[in-house]
Amino acid sequence: MGGYGVMSNGESVDYSVHEAWNEATNVYLLVILVSFALLLYARKNKRKIMRIFTMPPTVGSSPEPNFYDSLQKVRLRQQLEMYSLARKFDQQQQQQQQQTEVQESVQLSME
């Protein structure tokens, strides 16, 4: 019996191993080239690809806001109202001080 890759009569060489190796090598090269092309495409079109994998908002979901978000909005509204009331109070105090100063200056000038 002959060695692996050699026919039994010893005259001709069996090239099936070499052909299988060449085909496997070609497949590996093809896989590498396709992977490289996909990598370049993914870098160029990252946003398009990410848009595919992101979940769109569900249509059937209830439009009710989250309780924590609504609570934050209420607190923010209360803080804004308190701030505006404090500003109005300060403005009124300043106006009263100016009026008393004017009245005092008028009284001093009259005397």
Tab-separated table of N, CA and C in Angstrom:
chain	number	residue	atom	x	y	z
A	1	MET	N	0.836	-1.167	0.000
A	1	MET	CA	0.000	0.000	0.000
A	1	MET	C	0.886	1.237	0.000
A	2	GLY	N	0.443	2.237	-0.713
A	2	GLY	CA	1.226	3.447	-0.827
A	2	GLY	C	0.937	4.389	0.326
A	3	GLY	N	1.705	5.453	0.415
A	3	GLY	CA	1.502	6.467	1.447
A	3	GLY	C	0.279	7.312	1.136
A	4	TYR	N	-0.029	8.209	2.051
A	4	TYR	CA	-1.211	9.065	1.878
A	4	TYR	C	-0.959	10.039	0.742
A	5	GLY	N	-1.882	10.119	-0.199
A	5	GLY	CA	-1.731	11.031	-1.327
A	5	GLY	C	-1.036	10.388	-2.512
A	6	VAL	N	-0.626	9.156	-2.386
A	6	VAL	CA	0.024	8.465	-3.507
A	6	VAL	C	-0.820	7.253	-3.848
A	7	MET	N	-1.047	7.021	-5.129
A	7	MET	CA	-1.854	5.879	-5.540
A	7	MET	C	-1.074	4.577	-5.314
A	8	SER	N	-1.771	3.483	-5.334
A	8	SER	CA	-1.174	2.206	-4.962
A	8	SER	C	-0.103	1.735	-5.944
A	9	ASN	N	-0.201	2.111	-7.191
A	9	ASN	CA	0.804	1.613	-8.133
A	9	ASN	C	2.084	2.450	-8.098
A	10	GLY	N	2.072	3.635	-7.450
A	10	GLY	CA	3.275	4.419	-7.280
A	10	GLY	C	3.618	5.293	-8.459
A	11	GLU	N	2.869	5.221	-9.542
A	11	GLU	CA	3.201	5.997	-10.724
A	11	GLU	C	2.635	7.412	-10.689
A	12	SER	N	1.403	7.620	-10.238
A	12	SER	CA	0.792	8.952	-10.252
A	12	SER	C	0.434	9.390	-8.835
A	13	VAL	N	0.406	10.700	-8.645
A	13	VAL	CA	0.147	11.266	-7.321
A	13	VAL	C	-1.318	11.636	-7.243
A	14	ASP	N	-1.941	11.372	-6.088
A	14	ASP	CA	-3.346	11.725	-5.873
A	14	ASP	C	-3.405	13.180	-5.418
A	15	TYR	N	-4.058	14.019	-6.182
A	15	TYR	CA	-4.123	15.449	-5.883
A	15	TYR	C	-5.394	15.852	-5.135
A	16	SER	N	-6.179	14.890	-4.658
A	16	SER	CA	-7.430	15.237	-3.972
A	16	SER	C	-7.163	15.996	-2.670
A	17	VAL	N	-6.086	15.664	-1.966
A	17	VAL	CA	-5.748	16.356	-0.730
A	17	VAL	C	-5.369	17.799	-1.041
A	18	HIS	N	-4.575	17.965	-2.083
A	18	HIS	CA	-4.156	19.317	-2.446
A	18	HIS	C	-5.342	20.162	-2.912
A	19	GLU	N	-6.261	19.543	-3.646
A	19	GLU	CA	-7.453	20.271	-4.101
A	19	GLU	C	-8.340	20.653	-2.921
A	20	ALA	N	-8.500	19.768	-1.952
A	20	ALA	CA	-9.313	20.062	-0.767
A	20	ALA	C	-8.676	21.200	0.025
A	21	TRP	N	-7.325	21.152	0.133
A	21	TRP	CA	-6.624	22.224	0.854
A	21	TRP	C	-6.807	23.555	0.143
A	22	ASN	N	-6.704	23.571	-1.167
A	22	ASN	CA	-6.889	24.797	-1.931
A	22	ASN	C	-8.311	25.333	-1.788
A	23	GLU	N	-9.295	24.452	-1.828
A	23	GLU	CA	-10.686	24.891	-1.674
A	23	GLU	C	-10.920	25.456	-0.273
A	24	ALA	N	-10.369	24.805	0.753
A	24	ALA	CA	-10.533	25.294	2.120
A	24	ALA	C	-9.866	26.655	2.279
A	25	THR	N	-8.683	26.793	1.692
A	25	THR	CA	-7.983	28.070	1.764
A	25	THR	C	-8.785	29.158	1.068
A	26	ASN	N	-9.357	28.826	-0.064
A	26	ASN	CA	-10.180	29.812	-0.779
A	26	ASN	C	-11.398	30.209	0.048
A	27	VAL	N	-12.005	29.247	0.728
A	27	VAL	CA	-13.164	29.558	1.563
A	27	VAL	C	-12.753	30.469	2.705
A	28	TYR	N	-11.621	30.170	3.351
A	28	TYR	CA	-11.150	31.028	4.445
A	28	TYR	C	-10.863	32.439	3.962
A	29	LEU	N	-10.220	32.561	2.813
A	29	LEU	CA	-9.942	33.886	2.261
A	29	LEU	C	-11.227	34.635	1.945
A	30	LEU	N	-12.202	33.921	1.402
A	30	LEU	CA	-13.484	34.551	1.097
A	30	LEU	C	-14.174	35.031	2.371
A	31	VAL	N	-14.133	34.215	3.426
A	31	VAL	CA	-14.746	34.607	4.704
A	31	VAL	C	-14.043	35.831	5.274
A	32	ILE	N	-12.738	35.876	5.193
A	32	ILE	CA	-11.979	37.024	5.704
A	32	ILE	C	-12.325	38.280	4.919
A	33	LEU	N	-12.396	38.185	3.609
A	33	LEU	CA	-12.724	39.355	2.788
A	33	LEU	C	-14.140	39.856	3.068
A	34	VAL	N	-15.092	38.951	3.208
A	34	VAL	CA	-16.473	39.350	3.498
A	34	VAL	C	-16.552	39.988	4.885
A	35	SER	N	-15.838	39.431	5.855
A	35	SER	CA	-15.839	40.020	7.202
A	35	SER	C	-15.244	41.423	7.189
A	36	PHE	N	-14.167	41.603	6.456
A	36	PHE	CA	-13.541	42.917	6.359
A	36	PHE	C	-14.485	43.916	5.698
A	37	ALA	N	-15.175	43.483	4.625
A	37	ALA	CA	-16.129	44.363	3.954
A	37	ALA	C	-17.277	44.740	4.890
A	38	LEU	N	-17.781	43.779	5.662
A	38	LEU	CA	-18.850	44.070	6.616
A	38	LEU	C	-18.380	45.011	7.714
A	39	LEU	N	-17.143	44.866	8.159
A	39	LEU	CA	-16.597	45.761	9.170
A	39	LEU	C	-16.531	47.192	8.645
A	40	LEU	N	-16.054	47.359	7.420
A	40	LEU	CA	-15.998	48.698	6.827
A	40	LEU	C	-17.399	49.285	6.659
A	41	TYR	N	-18.344	48.451	6.214
A	41	TYR	CA	-19.725	48.931	6.056
A	41	TYR	C	-20.314	49.332	7.410
A	42	ALA	N	-20.029	48.543	8.443
A	42	ALA	CA	-20.568	48.847	9.775
A	42	ALA	C	-19.990	50.153	10.310
A	43	ARG	N	-18.717	50.401	10.057
A	43	ARG	CA	-18.132	51.658	10.508
A	43	ARG	C	-18.748	52.843	9.786
A	44	LYS	N	-18.998	52.678	8.509
A	44	LYS	CA	-19.534	53.786	7.713
A	44	LYS	C	-21.006	54.055	8.024
A	45	ASN	N	-21.760	53.014	8.294
A	45	ASN	CA	-23.213	53.145	8.482
A	45	ASN	C	-23.628	52.717	9.884
A	46	LYS	N	-22.920	53.197	10.879
A	46	LYS	CA	-23.188	52.788	12.263
A	46	LYS	C	-24.583	53.195	12.708
A	47	ARG	N	-25.018	54.393	12.339
A	47	ARG	CA	-26.339	54.864	12.786
A	47	ARG	C	-27.466	54.044	12.188
A	48	LYS	N	-27.339	53.700	10.908
A	48	LYS	CA	-28.372	52.869	10.284
A	48	LYS	C	-28.484	51.524	10.979
A	49	ILE	N	-27.343	50.940	11.295
A	49	ILE	CA	-27.340	49.621	11.935
A	49	ILE	C	-27.908	49.715	13.346
A	50	MET	N	-27.532	50.754	14.087
A	50	MET	CA	-28.051	50.899	15.448
A	50	MET	C	-29.556	51.135	15.436
A	51	ARG	N	-30.046	51.818	14.408
A	51	ARG	CA	-31.479	52.056	14.316
A	51	ARG	C	-32.245	50.750	14.143
A	52	ILE	N	-31.614	49.772	13.499
A	52	ILE	CA	-32.266	48.475	13.313
A	52	ILE	C	-32.432	47.765	14.653
A	53	PHE	N	-31.410	47.845	15.503
A	53	PHE	CA	-31.421	47.079	16.749
A	53	PHE	C	-32.097	47.793	17.908
A	54	THR	N	-32.365	49.078	17.794
A	54	THR	CA	-33.046	49.761	18.890
A	54	THR	C	-34.530	49.448	18.837
A	55	MET	N	-35.111	49.315	19.993
A	55	MET	CA	-36.525	48.974	20.070
A	55	MET	C	-37.371	50.230	19.883
A	56	PRO	N	-38.305	50.206	18.961
A	56	PRO	CA	-39.195	51.365	18.820
A	56	PRO	C	-40.176	51.394	19.983
A	57	PRO	N	-40.717	52.556	20.301
A	57	PRO	CA	-41.700	52.604	21.383
A	57	PRO	C	-42.918	51.775	21.014
A	58	THR	N	-43.379	51.012	21.977
A	58	THR	CA	-44.517	50.135	21.697
A	58	THR	C	-45.772	50.957	21.492
A	59	VAL	N	-46.562	50.555	20.526
A	59	VAL	CA	-47.766	51.300	20.175
A	59	VAL	C	-48.838	51.120	21.232
A	60	GLY	N	-48.919	49.937	21.818
A	60	GLY	CA	-49.979	49.633	22.772
A	60	GLY	C	-49.716	50.120	24.182
A	61	SER	N	-48.584	50.739	24.417
A	61	SER	CA	-48.282	51.154	25.783
A	61	SER	C	-49.163	52.333	26.191
A	62	SER	N	-49.412	52.419	27.468
A	62	SER	CA	-50.272	53.494	27.953
A	62	SER	C	-49.506	54.811	27.954
A	63	PRO	N	-50.168	55.906	27.611
A	63	PRO	CA	-49.475	57.197	27.557
A	63	PRO	C	-49.341	57.859	28.928
A	64	GLU	N	-49.635	57.115	29.995
A	64	GLU	CA	-49.535	57.683	31.340
A	64	GLU	C	-48.078	57.965	31.666
A	65	PRO	N	-47.798	59.140	32.214
A	65	PRO	CA	-46.405	59.428	32.575
A	65	PRO	C	-46.000	58.638	33.814
A	66	ASN	N	-44.744	58.486	33.967
A	66	ASN	CA	-44.209	57.805	35.137
A	66	ASN	C	-44.530	58.630	36.389
A	67	PHE	N	-44.862	57.952	37.483
A	67	PHE	CA	-45.237	58.653	38.708
A	67	PHE	C	-44.083	59.507	39.213
A	68	TYR	N	-42.870	58.978	39.153
A	68	TYR	CA	-41.712	59.727	39.642
A	68	TYR	C	-41.489	60.984	38.809
A	69	ASP	N	-41.647	60.868	37.472
A	69	ASP	CA	-41.494	62.044	36.615
A	69	ASP	C	-42.549	63.094	36.909
A	70	SER	N	-43.798	62.649	37.099
A	70	SER	CA	-44.855	63.616	37.378
A	70	SER	C	-44.630	64.266	38.749
A	71	LEU	N	-44.126	63.493	39.706
A	71	LEU	CA	-43.837	64.055	41.022
A	71	LEU	C	-42.728	65.101	40.925
A	72	GLN	N	-41.720	64.829	40.124
A	72	GLN	CA	-40.647	65.807	39.935
A	72	GLN	C	-41.177	67.081	39.296
A	73	LYS	N	-42.065	66.930	38.334
A	73	LYS	CA	-42.628	68.111	37.679
A	73	LYS	C	-43.456	68.934	38.653
A	74	VAL	N	-44.207	68.269	39.521
A	74	VAL	CA	-45.006	68.988	40.516
A	74	VAL	C	-44.094	69.741	41.470
A	75	ARG	N	-43.030	69.082	41.920
A	75	ARG	CA	-42.102	69.753	42.835
A	75	ARG	C	-41.429	70.939	42.156
A	76	LEU	N	-41.055	70.776	40.898
A	76	LEU	CA	-40.429	71.881	40.173
A	76	LEU	C	-41.407	73.048	40.025
A	77	ARG	N	-42.646	72.732	39.711
A	77	ARG	CA	-43.656	73.786	39.583
A	77	ARG	C	-43.844	74.517	40.906
A	78	GLN	N	-43.878	73.765	42.013
A	78	GLN	CA	-44.018	74.392	43.331
A	78	GLN	C	-42.825	75.293	43.643
A	79	GLN	N	-41.631	74.822	43.315
A	79	GLN	CA	-40.452	75.643	43.563
A	79	GLN	C	-40.487	76.923	42.736
A	80	LEU	N	-40.914	76.826	41.488
A	80	LEU	CA	-41.012	78.018	40.646
A	80	LEU	C	-42.051	78.994	41.186
A	81	GLU	N	-43.171	78.467	41.653
A	81	GLU	CA	-44.199	79.345	42.223
A	81	GLU	C	-43.684	80.038	43.473
A	82	MET	N	-42.985	79.297	44.333
A	82	MET	CA	-42.434	79.912	45.547
A	82	MET	C	-41.396	80.973	45.192
A	83	TYR	N	-40.600	80.721	44.185
A	83	TYR	CA	-39.593	81.689	43.763
A	83	TYR	C	-40.268	82.955	43.236
A	84	SER	N	-41.301	82.770	42.419
A	84	SER	CA	-41.971	83.959	41.871
A	84	SER	C	-42.675	84.743	42.987
A	85	LEU	N	-43.272	84.043	43.960
A	85	LEU	CA	-43.899	84.737	45.086
A	85	LEU	C	-42.861	85.497	45.909
A	86	ALA	N	-41.705	84.887	46.109
A	86	ALA	CA	-40.650	85.560	46.871
A	86	ALA	C	-40.166	86.801	46.132
A	87	ARG	N	-40.041	86.707	44.815
A	87	ARG	CA	-39.626	87.877	44.027
A	87	ARG	C	-40.666	88.998	44.121
A	88	LYS	N	-41.939	88.633	44.022
A	88	LYS	CA	-42.996	89.654	44.132
A	88	LYS	C	-42.967	90.298	45.514
A	89	PHE	N	-42.786	89.490	46.550
A	89	PHE	CA	-42.737	90.027	47.909
A	89	PHE	C	-41.549	90.978	48.057
A	90	ASP	N	-40.390	90.592	47.540
A	90	ASP	CA	-39.209	91.465	47.607
A	90	ASP	C	-39.443	92.773	46.866
A	91	GLN	N	-40.093	92.686	45.707
A	91	GLN	CA	-40.370	93.911	44.942
A	91	GLN	C	-41.329	94.823	45.710
A	92	GLN	N	-42.337	94.226	46.350
A	92	GLN	CA	-43.266	95.031	47.144
A	92	GLN	C	-42.544	95.684	48.316
A	93	GLN	N	-41.662	94.950	48.967
A	93	GLN	CA	-40.908	95.509	50.088
A	93	GLN	C	-40.033	96.673	49.620
A	94	GLN	N	-39.412	96.510	48.460
A	94	GLN	CA	-38.572	97.584	47.938
A	94	GLN	C	-39.405	98.816	47.594
A	95	GLN	N	-40.571	98.591	47.012
A	95	GLN	CA	-41.443	99.717	46.677
A	95	GLN	C	-41.900	100.444	47.945
A	96	GLN	N	-42.251	99.686	48.987
A	96	GLN	CA	-42.670	100.314	50.238
A	96	GLN	C	-41.528	101.099	50.863
A	97	GLN	N	-40.305	100.560	50.795
A	97	GLN	CA	-39.169	101.286	51.345
A	97	GLN	C	-38.936	102.577	50.572
A	98	GLN	N	-39.061	102.504	49.265
A	98	GLN	CA	-38.871	103.715	48.455
A	98	GLN	C	-39.949	104.743	48.763
A	99	GLN	N	-41.190	104.278	48.934
A	99	GLN	CA	-42.276	105.211	49.241
A	99	GLN	C	-42.057	105.862	50.600
A	100	THR	N	-41.621	105.085	51.592
A	100	THR	CA	-41.383	105.677	52.910
A	100	THR	C	-40.212	106.654	52.861
A	101	GLU	N	-39.195	106.338	52.077
A	101	GLU	CA	-38.073	107.254	51.936
A	101	GLU	C	-38.516	108.552	51.266
A	102	VAL	N	-39.366	108.440	50.270
A	102	VAL	CA	-39.877	109.632	49.595
A	102	VAL	C	-40.719	110.455	50.563
A	103	GLN	N	-41.569	109.774	51.330
A	103	GLN	CA	-42.410	110.496	52.283
A	103	GLN	C	-41.566	111.177	53.344
A	104	GLU	N	-40.535	110.504	53.823
A	104	GLU	CA	-39.653	111.108	54.812
A	104	GLU	C	-38.912	112.300	54.232
A	105	SER	N	-38.475	112.187	53.005
A	105	SER	CA	-37.753	113.296	52.397
A	105	SER	C	-38.700	114.482	52.143
A	106	VAL	N	-39.957	114.162	51.804
A	106	VAL	CA	-40.942	115.242	51.608
A	106	VAL	C	-41.224	115.932	52.930
A	107	GLN	N	-41.377	115.146	53.998
A	107	GLN	CA	-41.646	115.740	55.314
A	107	GLN	C	-40.469	116.582	55.784
A	108	LEU	N	-39.242	116.106	55.529
A	108	LEU	CA	-38.078	116.884	55.916
A	108	LEU	C	-37.985	118.179	55.127
A	109	SER	N	-38.325	118.109	53.867
A	109	SER	CA	-38.238	119.321	53.049
A	109	SER	C	-39.347	120.315	53.428
A	110	MET	N	-40.487	119.825	53.908
A	110	MET	CA	-41.584	120.709	54.277
A	110	MET	C	-41.252	121.431	55.586
A	111	GLU	N	-40.519	120.818	56.453
A	111	GLU	CA	-40.221	121.430	57.740
A	111	GLU	C	-39.191	122.475	57.556
